[in-house]
Coordinates of C-alpha atoms in Angstrom, one line a residue:
Chain A
M290 CA 48.8 39.5 20.2
S291 CA 47.5 39.7 23.7
K292 CA 49.6 38.5 26.6
R293 CA 48.8 35.5 28.7
R294 CA 46.9 36.4 31.8
E295 CA 46.0 34.6 35.0
I296 CA 42.6 34.7 36.6
E297 CA 41.9 33.4 40.0
T298 CA 38.8 31.2 40.5
L299 CA 37.9 33.3 43.5
E300 CA 37.5 36.3 41.3
I301 CA 35.1 34.4 39.0
E302 CA 33.1 33.2 42.1
K303 CA 32.7 36.8 43.3
I304 CA 31.6 38.1 39.9
V305 CA 29.1 35.3 39.4
E306 CA 27.7 36.1 42.9
K307 CA 27.4 39.8 42.0
L308 CA 25.7 39.1 38.6
C309 CA 23.2 36.7 40.2
L310 CA 22.2 39.4 42.7
K311 CA 22.0 42.1 40.2
S312 CA 20.0 40.2 37.5
N313 CA 17.4 39.0 40.0
I314 CA 16.9 42.4 41.6
I315 CA 17.3 44.9 38.9
L316 CA 15.3 44.4 35.7
R317 CA 17.3 44.7 32.5
A318 CA 17.2 48.3 31.2
D319 CA 16.0 47.2 27.7
V320 CA 13.2 45.1 29.2
L321 CA 12.0 47.9 31.6
R322 CA 12.1 50.4 28.7
A323 CA 10.0 48.0 26.5
L324 CA 7.5 47.5 29.4
K325 CA 7.1 51.2 29.9
K326 CA 6.6 51.7 26.2
V327 CA 4.0 49.1 25.8
C328 CA 2.2 50.4 28.9
K329 CA 2.2 53.9 27.4
N330 CA 0.9 52.6 24.1
E331 CA -1.8 50.4 25.5
T332 CA -4.7 52.8 25.3
K333 CA -7.7 50.6 24.4
N334 CA -7.6 48.0 27.2
P335 CA -7.6 49.7 30.6
V336 CA -7.3 46.6 32.7
A337 CA -4.3 45.5 30.7
K338 CA -2.8 48.9 31.0
K339 CA -3.2 48.9 34.7
M340 CA -1.5 45.5 35.0
L341 CA 1.4 46.7 32.8
Q342 CA 1.8 49.7 35.1
L343 CA 1.9 47.2 38.0
L344 CA 4.8 45.4 36.4
V345 CA 6.7 48.8 36.1
D346 CA 5.9 49.4 39.7
N347 CA 7.1 45.9 40.6
A348 CA 10.5 46.6 39.0
K349 CA 10.8 49.8 41.1
I350 CA 9.8 48.0 44.3
A351 CA 12.3 45.1 43.7
E352 CA 15.2 47.5 43.1
K353 CA 14.3 49.8 46.1
E354 CA 13.8 46.9 48.6
K355 CA 16.6 44.8 47.0
I356 CA 14.3 41.8 46.7
A357 CA 13.7 39.4 43.8
I358 CA 11.7 40.8 40.8
C359 CA 9.9 37.4 40.7
Q360 CA 9.7 34.6 43.2
D361 CA 10.8 32.2 40.6
T362 CA 14.5 33.1 40.8
G363 CA 15.0 30.3 38.3
L364 CA 17.6 27.8 37.3
V365 CA 20.8 29.8 36.5
T366 CA 22.6 29.4 33.2
V367 CA 26.1 30.8 33.1
F368 CA 27.8 31.6 29.8
I369 CA 31.5 32.0 29.9
E370 CA 33.5 33.3 27.0
M371 CA 37.1 32.7 28.0
G372 CA 40.0 34.1 26.0
D373 CA 42.6 31.5 24.8
K374 CA 45.3 33.4 26.6
V375 CA 43.6 33.1 30.0
I376 CA 45.0 30.7 32.6
I377 CA 42.6 29.7 35.4
R378 CA 44.3 29.4 38.8
G379 CA 43.1 28.4 42.2
G380 CA 40.7 25.5 41.3
N381 CA 38.0 24.4 39.0
I382 CA 36.1 27.1 37.1
V383 CA 32.7 25.3 37.2
D384 CA 33.0 24.8 41.0
A385 CA 33.8 28.5 41.3
V386 CA 30.7 29.4 39.3
N387 CA 28.5 27.1 41.5
K388 CA 29.9 28.6 44.7
G389 CA 29.1 32.1 43.4
V390 CA 25.5 31.1 42.6
K391 CA 25.1 29.4 46.0
E392 CA 26.4 32.6 47.8
A393 CA 24.1 34.9 45.9
Y394 CA 21.0 32.8 46.5
Q395 CA 21.7 32.8 50.2
K396 CA 22.6 36.5 50.5
G397 CA 19.8 37.6 48.1
Y398 CA 17.0 35.7 49.9
F399 CA 16.3 34.1 46.6
R400 CA 14.2 30.9 46.2
K401 CA 16.1 27.7 46.0
S402 CA 14.4 25.9 43.2
I403 CA 16.7 23.1 42.2
V404 CA 16.1 19.4 42.9
I405 CA 19.0 17.0 42.7
D406 CA 17.2 14.4 40.6
P407 CA 14.4 14.7 38.1
I408 CA 12.6 11.7 39.6
Y409 CA 13.4 11.8 43.3
R410 CA 13.1 15.6 43.5
V411 CA 15.0 16.4 46.7
N412 CA 15.8 20.2 46.9
T413 CA 19.5 20.8 47.1
G414 CA 18.9 23.9 49.2
T415 CA 21.5 26.0 47.4
N416 CA 19.9 26.6 43.9
T417 CA 22.9 24.7 42.5
P418 CA 24.1 23.0 40.4
C419 CA 23.7 25.6 37.6
I420 CA 24.2 25.1 33.9
V421 CA 27.6 26.3 32.6
H422 CA 28.4 26.9 28.9
L423 CA 32.1 27.5 28.3
D424 CA 33.4 28.9 25.0
V425 CA 36.9 29.7 24.1
V426 CA 37.4 32.9 22.2
K427 CA 40.5 34.9 21.2
G428 CA 42.2 37.2 23.6
N429 CA 43.1 37.4 27.3
K430 CA 39.7 38.4 28.8
C431 CA 36.9 36.4 30.3
K432 CA 33.3 37.4 29.8
I433 CA 30.7 36.0 32.2
I434 CA 27.0 36.2 31.5
V435 CA 24.4 35.0 34.1
M436 CA 20.8 34.3 33.2
P437 CA 18.4 33.0 35.9
K438 CA 15.3 31.8 34.1
G439 CA 12.0 30.8 35.7
F440 CA 10.3 27.6 34.7
G441 CA 6.8 28.9 34.0
S442 CA 8.2 30.2 30.7
E443 CA 11.0 27.6 30.3
N444 CA 8.3 24.8 30.3
K445 CA 6.8 26.3 27.2
G446 CA 9.9 26.0 24.9
R447 CA 9.7 23.8 21.8
I448 CA 12.0 22.5 19.1
S449 CA 11.3 21.2 15.6
M450 CA 13.8 19.5 13.3
M451 CA 12.5 20.8 10.0
N452 CA 13.3 19.9 6.5
P453 CA 16.0 21.9 4.8
T454 CA 13.6 22.9 2.1
S455 CA 11.1 24.4 4.7
S456 CA 9.9 27.9 3.8
I457 CA 10.3 30.9 6.0
E458 CA 6.6 30.8 6.3
T459 CA 6.7 27.3 7.8
I460 CA 9.4 28.3 10.3
E461 CA 7.5 31.3 11.4
Q462 CA 4.3 29.2 11.7
F463 CA 6.0 26.9 14.2
C464 CA 7.3 29.8 16.2
V465 CA 3.9 31.5 16.4
E466 CA 2.2 28.2 17.2
T467 CA 4.7 27.8 20.2
V468 CA 3.4 31.1 21.6
K469 CA -0.2 30.1 20.9
I470 CA 0.3 26.9 22.9
A471 CA 1.9 28.8 25.8
G472 CA -1.2 31.2 25.7
P473 CA -1.3 33.4 28.8
D474 CA 0.4 30.7 31.1
A475 CA 4.0 31.9 30.9
C476 CA 3.6 35.6 31.9
P477 CA 3.3 37.7 28.8
P478 CA 4.4 40.1 27.4
Y479 CA 7.0 37.6 26.3
V480 CA 10.4 37.9 24.8
I481 CA 11.0 35.1 22.2
G482 CA 14.5 33.7 21.6
I483 CA 14.8 31.6 18.5
G484 CA 17.7 29.4 17.4
L485 CA 18.0 28.4 13.8
G486 CA 20.6 25.8 12.6
G487 CA 23.3 23.8 14.3
T488 CA 22.1 20.5 15.8
M489 CA 19.1 19.9 18.0
D490 CA 21.0 20.7 21.2
F491 CA 22.8 23.7 19.6
A492 CA 19.7 25.3 18.3
A493 CA 18.2 25.2 21.8
L494 CA 21.4 26.8 23.1
L495 CA 21.1 29.5 20.4
S496 CA 17.5 30.2 21.4
K497 CA 18.8 30.9 24.9
R498 CA 21.7 33.1 23.7
A499 CA 19.2 35.0 21.6
L500 CA 17.5 36.2 24.8
L501 CA 20.7 37.8 25.9
R502 CA 20.7 40.4 23.1
P503 CA 19.0 43.7 24.0
I504 CA 15.4 43.4 22.7
N505 CA 15.6 46.8 20.8
L506 CA 18.4 45.5 18.6
Y507 CA 17.7 43.4 15.5
N508 CA 19.9 40.7 14.1
S509 CA 22.7 42.1 12.0
S510 CA 21.8 39.9 9.0
K511 CA 19.0 41.6 7.1
H512 CA 17.1 38.5 6.2
I513 CA 17.0 37.4 9.8
A514 CA 16.0 40.9 11.1
K515 CA 13.1 40.7 8.6
M516 CA 12.0 37.5 10.2
E517 CA 12.3 39.0 13.7
K518 CA 10.0 41.9 12.6
S519 CA 7.6 39.7 10.9
L520 CA 7.3 37.3 13.9
E521 CA 6.9 40.3 16.3
K522 CA 3.8 41.4 14.3
K523 CA 2.4 37.9 13.9
I524 CA 2.8 37.1 17.6
N525 CA 1.3 40.4 18.7
D526 CA -1.6 39.7 16.4
L527 CA -2.5 36.7 18.6
K528 CA -3.6 39.3 21.1
I529 CA -2.9 37.2 24.2
G530 CA -1.7 40.2 26.1
I531 CA -0.6 40.5 29.7
M532 CA -2.4 37.9 31.9
G533 CA -4.3 36.9 28.8
L534 CA -6.3 40.1 29.0
G535 CA -5.8 40.8 25.3
G536 CA -4.5 44.1 23.9
I537 CA -1.2 44.9 22.3
S538 CA 1.2 43.4 24.8
T539 CA 1.8 39.8 23.8
V540 CA 5.5 40.1 22.9
L541 CA 8.1 42.7 23.7
G542 CA 10.7 41.4 21.2
V543 CA 11.8 38.5 19.0
N544 CA 15.5 37.7 18.8
I545 CA 16.9 35.1 16.4
E546 CA 20.4 33.6 16.4
T547 CA 21.6 31.4 13.6
A548 CA 24.4 28.8 13.1
S549 CA 25.7 26.7 10.2
T550 CA 23.9 23.4 9.8
H551 CA 23.7 20.1 7.9
I552 CA 22.4 19.7 4.3
A553 CA 19.7 17.4 5.6
G554 CA 18.2 19.6 8.3
L555 CA 16.9 22.9 9.7
P556 CA 16.7 22.8 13.5
V557 CA 14.3 25.4 14.9
A558 CA 14.3 26.0 18.7
V559 CA 12.0 28.5 20.5
S560 CA 12.7 29.7 24.0
I561 CA 10.0 31.7 25.6
S562 CA 10.9 34.2 28.3
C563 CA 8.4 35.9 30.6
H564 CA 8.4 39.7 30.8
A565 CA 10.9 39.4 33.7
L566 CA 13.8 38.5 31.4
R567 CA 16.8 38.5 33.6
S568 CA 20.5 38.5 32.8
A569 CA 23.7 40.4 33.7
S570 CA 27.2 40.3 32.4
A571 CA 30.7 41.4 33.3
E572 CA 34.2 41.2 31.8
I573 CA 37.3 40.3 33.7
Chain B
M134 CA 0.5 53.3 41.6
V135 CA -2.5 51.3 40.5
S136 CA -5.8 52.8 41.4
D137 CA -8.3 50.5 43.2
K138 CA -11.5 52.3 42.7
I139 CA -13.4 49.7 40.7
F140 CA -12.4 46.5 42.7
K141 CA -14.9 44.3 44.5
R142 CA -13.7 43.5 48.0
I143 CA -13.9 39.9 49.3
E144 CA -12.7 38.1 52.4
T145 CA -11.9 34.6 53.4
P146 CA -13.4 32.2 54.3
L147 CA -15.4 32.3 51.1
F148 CA -19.1 31.4 51.0
N149 CA -21.5 30.7 48.1
K150 CA -23.4 34.0 48.7
E151 CA -20.2 36.0 47.8
I152 CA -19.0 33.6 45.2
C153 CA -22.3 33.9 43.2
K154 CA -21.7 37.7 42.9
L155 CA -18.3 37.2 41.2
K156 CA -18.2 37.3 37.4
A157 CA -15.4 36.3 35.1
G158 CA -13.3 39.5 34.4
D159 CA -14.2 41.2 37.7
E160 CA -11.3 42.9 39.5
V161 CA -11.2 41.8 43.1
L162 CA -9.3 42.8 46.2
L163 CA -8.9 39.8 48.6
S164 CA -8.3 40.0 52.3
G165 CA -7.9 37.3 54.9
V166 CA -6.1 34.0 55.2
I167 CA -5.0 32.0 52.1
Y168 CA -2.8 28.9 51.8
T169 CA 0.0 28.4 49.3
L170 CA -0.2 25.1 47.6
R171 CA 1.9 24.0 44.5
D172 CA 3.0 20.9 42.7
Q173 CA 4.4 18.5 45.4
A174 CA 2.0 19.7 48.1
H175 CA -0.9 19.0 45.8
F176 CA 0.5 15.5 45.2
R177 CA 0.6 14.8 48.9
M178 CA -2.8 16.3 49.7
V179 CA -4.5 14.2 47.0
E180 CA -2.6 11.1 48.2
L181 CA -3.9 11.7 51.7
I182 CA -7.5 12.2 50.4
N183 CA -7.3 9.0 48.4
K184 CA -6.1 7.1 51.5
G185 CA -9.0 8.6 53.5
K186 CA -6.5 10.3 55.9
T187 CA -6.9 13.7 57.6
L188 CA -5.4 16.7 55.7
P189 CA -2.9 19.0 57.5
I190 CA -5.1 22.0 56.6
C191 CA -8.8 22.2 56.4
L192 CA -9.9 23.2 52.8
R193 CA -13.5 23.9 53.6
N194 CA -14.5 27.4 52.2
Q195 CA -10.8 28.2 51.8
I196 CA -8.7 29.7 49.0
I197 CA -5.4 28.2 47.9
Y198 CA -2.7 30.1 46.1
Y199 CA -0.4 28.4 43.6
A200 CA 2.8 30.0 44.8
G201 CA 6.3 29.3 46.2
P202 CA 7.6 32.5 47.8
T203 CA 11.2 33.6 48.1
P204 CA 12.5 33.7 51.8
A205 CA 11.6 36.8 53.9
K206 CA 14.2 39.5 54.0
K207 CA 13.0 42.5 56.0
H208 CA 9.3 42.1 55.2
V209 CA 7.2 39.1 56.4
I210 CA 7.7 37.3 53.1
G211 CA 9.8 37.7 50.0
S212 CA 8.5 37.8 46.4
C213 CA 5.3 35.9 46.1
G214 CA 3.7 35.9 42.7
P215 CA 1.6 33.1 41.2
T216 CA 2.8 30.0 39.4
T217 CA 1.3 28.3 36.4
S218 CA -2.1 26.9 37.4
S219 CA -2.5 24.2 34.6
R220 CA 0.1 22.0 36.4
M221 CA -2.4 21.6 39.2
D222 CA -5.3 20.7 37.0
S223 CA -5.3 17.0 37.5
F224 CA -5.3 17.4 41.3
T225 CA -8.0 20.1 41.5
P226 CA -11.2 18.1 41.3
A227 CA -10.3 16.1 44.5
L228 CA -9.6 19.4 46.4
L229 CA -12.9 20.9 45.3
K230 CA -14.7 17.8 46.4
A231 CA -13.0 18.3 49.8
G232 CA -14.6 21.7 50.2
L233 CA -12.1 24.1 48.5
K234 CA -13.8 27.2 47.2
G235 CA -11.2 29.3 45.5
M236 CA -7.9 29.0 43.7
I237 CA -5.4 31.7 42.8
G238 CA -2.9 31.2 40.0
K239 CA -1.9 32.3 36.5
G240 CA -3.0 31.1 33.1
T241 CA -5.6 28.8 31.7
R242 CA -7.4 25.8 33.3
S243 CA -8.5 22.5 31.6
S244 CA -12.1 22.2 30.5
E245 CA -12.5 19.5 33.2
V246 CA -11.4 22.0 35.9
V247 CA -13.8 24.6 34.6
R248 CA -16.6 22.0 34.8
M249 CA -15.7 21.1 38.3
I250 CA -15.6 24.8 39.4
K251 CA -19.1 25.1 38.1
R252 CA -20.3 21.9 39.8
Y253 CA -18.8 22.8 43.2
S254 CA -19.7 26.6 42.9
A255 CA -16.1 27.6 43.3
V256 CA -14.0 30.4 41.7
Y257 CA -10.6 30.6 40.0
F258 CA -8.7 33.9 40.3
I259 CA -5.7 35.1 38.3
A260 CA -3.0 37.2 39.9
P261 CA -0.5 39.3 38.1
G262 CA 2.4 36.9 37.3
G263 CA 5.9 38.2 37.6
A264 CA 4.9 40.9 40.0
G265 CA 6.1 39.1 43.1
A266 CA 7.9 42.0 44.7
Y267 CA 4.7 44.2 44.5
L268 CA 2.5 41.4 45.8
S269 CA 4.7 40.7 48.8
F270 CA 3.6 44.0 50.3
K271 CA 0.0 42.8 50.2
V272 CA 0.9 40.0 52.6
R273 CA 0.7 40.9 56.3
K274 CA 1.6 37.6 58.0
C275 CA 3.3 34.4 56.8
S276 CA 3.9 31.1 58.6
I277 CA 4.5 27.5 57.6
A278 CA 1.2 25.4 57.9
A279 CA 2.4 22.0 56.7
F280 CA 5.0 20.0 54.7
K281 CA 8.0 22.0 56.0
D282 CA 10.4 19.5 54.4
L283 CA 9.3 20.8 51.0
G284 CA 11.0 24.1 51.5
P285 CA 9.6 26.6 49.0
E286 CA 6.9 24.1 48.1
A287 CA 5.6 23.8 51.7
I288 CA 2.1 25.0 52.5
Y289 CA 2.4 28.6 53.9
E290 CA -0.5 30.3 55.6
L291 CA -0.6 33.9 54.4
E292 CA -2.7 36.7 55.7
V293 CA -3.3 39.1 52.8
K294 CA -4.8 42.5 52.6
D295 CA -6.2 43.9 49.4
F296 CA -4.5 41.3 47.2
P297 CA -5.3 42.3 43.6
L298 CA -7.0 39.6 41.5
I299 CA -9.1 39.1 38.4
V300 CA -11.9 36.5 38.3
G301 CA -10.7 33.9 35.7
V302 CA -13.4 31.3 36.0
D303 CA -16.6 32.1 37.9
A304 CA -19.1 29.7 39.6
R305 CA -21.3 29.6 36.4
G306 CA -18.3 28.2 34.5
K307 CA -17.7 31.4 32.6
N308 CA -14.1 31.6 31.6
I309 CA -12.2 34.8 30.6
Y310 CA -9.9 32.6 28.5
E311 CA -12.8 31.2 26.4
R312 CA -11.5 33.1 23.3
M313 CA -8.2 31.3 23.8
T314 CA -9.5 27.7 23.9
K315 CA -9.3 27.7 20.1
F316 CA -5.5 27.8 20.4
K317 CA -5.2 24.6 22.3

């Protein structure tokens, strides 16, 4: 049994700040590797190859100059997995997370893209509030994952409440169709996160969580990994390619996460990420 | 780094003589002054046009860039890649009518916009999305031209040098995304 442990909100604030800075400036290693690989393998479409190389160069420049990889530094989603033996001291954990985001977006010269009201649309000037998902897990540690996501790709997400008797073929068809509709608008090569099961809202959350898994790792369940591979092929066969120029670079990876669901349903949520898939994590 | 041997070089302001030479799929290096203009600024501009009021920037023979940059750090501007063009589609015909000649963004345009581009002999360029850090170093000067209250959505006047673009829709209405319209 792990011992009880106290964590100060100030520590959480500092870590969120650090993770926001890191994720917006340094492209995830698995994503950069995948970009380099697809750039190397793109041999038949010289313009697409040139543009893929430009993305690799862009990642280098952002890291060297310590500036944002993409100007859309996104709406920040923060996932917190808090051990049941953790006691938070010094204030409210959600306030601390928001303070960390605000600091990072000021210090990092990131774009403040959040408006306070979906109708009145006045910019808050701080890139907050962010979205916080808090889970309680066993133990006395606290894992924090930060994912800033731009809205060019976020706008292209879709959800379908399918029948429980739907075939794998039908599920895959919906996922492929979602990418077809996005076309070249959301900055391919994409990474696709898919949530299967749960409720409507939980499937959407799973599709986000799916984007956190390294794109070179398949789901540990064989039947789901099979779907990931099948979808990767089907989506690349759309031949949208970087900037819509065709070629082999429509998707870098497809990640699926699943959850238990109801006898009457099969929620399917698809989150599309652009090639600048950003996230960073730390454990306290 | 990316080689620039086969690019066509163009400058702003943009006139019909140069526009006619551009074909969908051409790689272009753009130099001169362009204006950022995205969602809310489009909304305001078209509102002003509809009310018959004077616009804060003159659109005649100009190019607008669908972008909202990050703040400047050491360089004149932060990351400044393109945003999704299709969100501006409903506003575009009014701006073309006001004399606009070029647009820079990412992704597809509506068939109505493609028709209007042809009618007004204009051109739509696509820029590499998600390469904002790279593109920032193609910007030489940056200042706010209008709607300062909109923050990142204000109209910025940018002076660019060799800004890398691809012609998406040319003045003949030829569209590099034609093969994709079957998706929609």
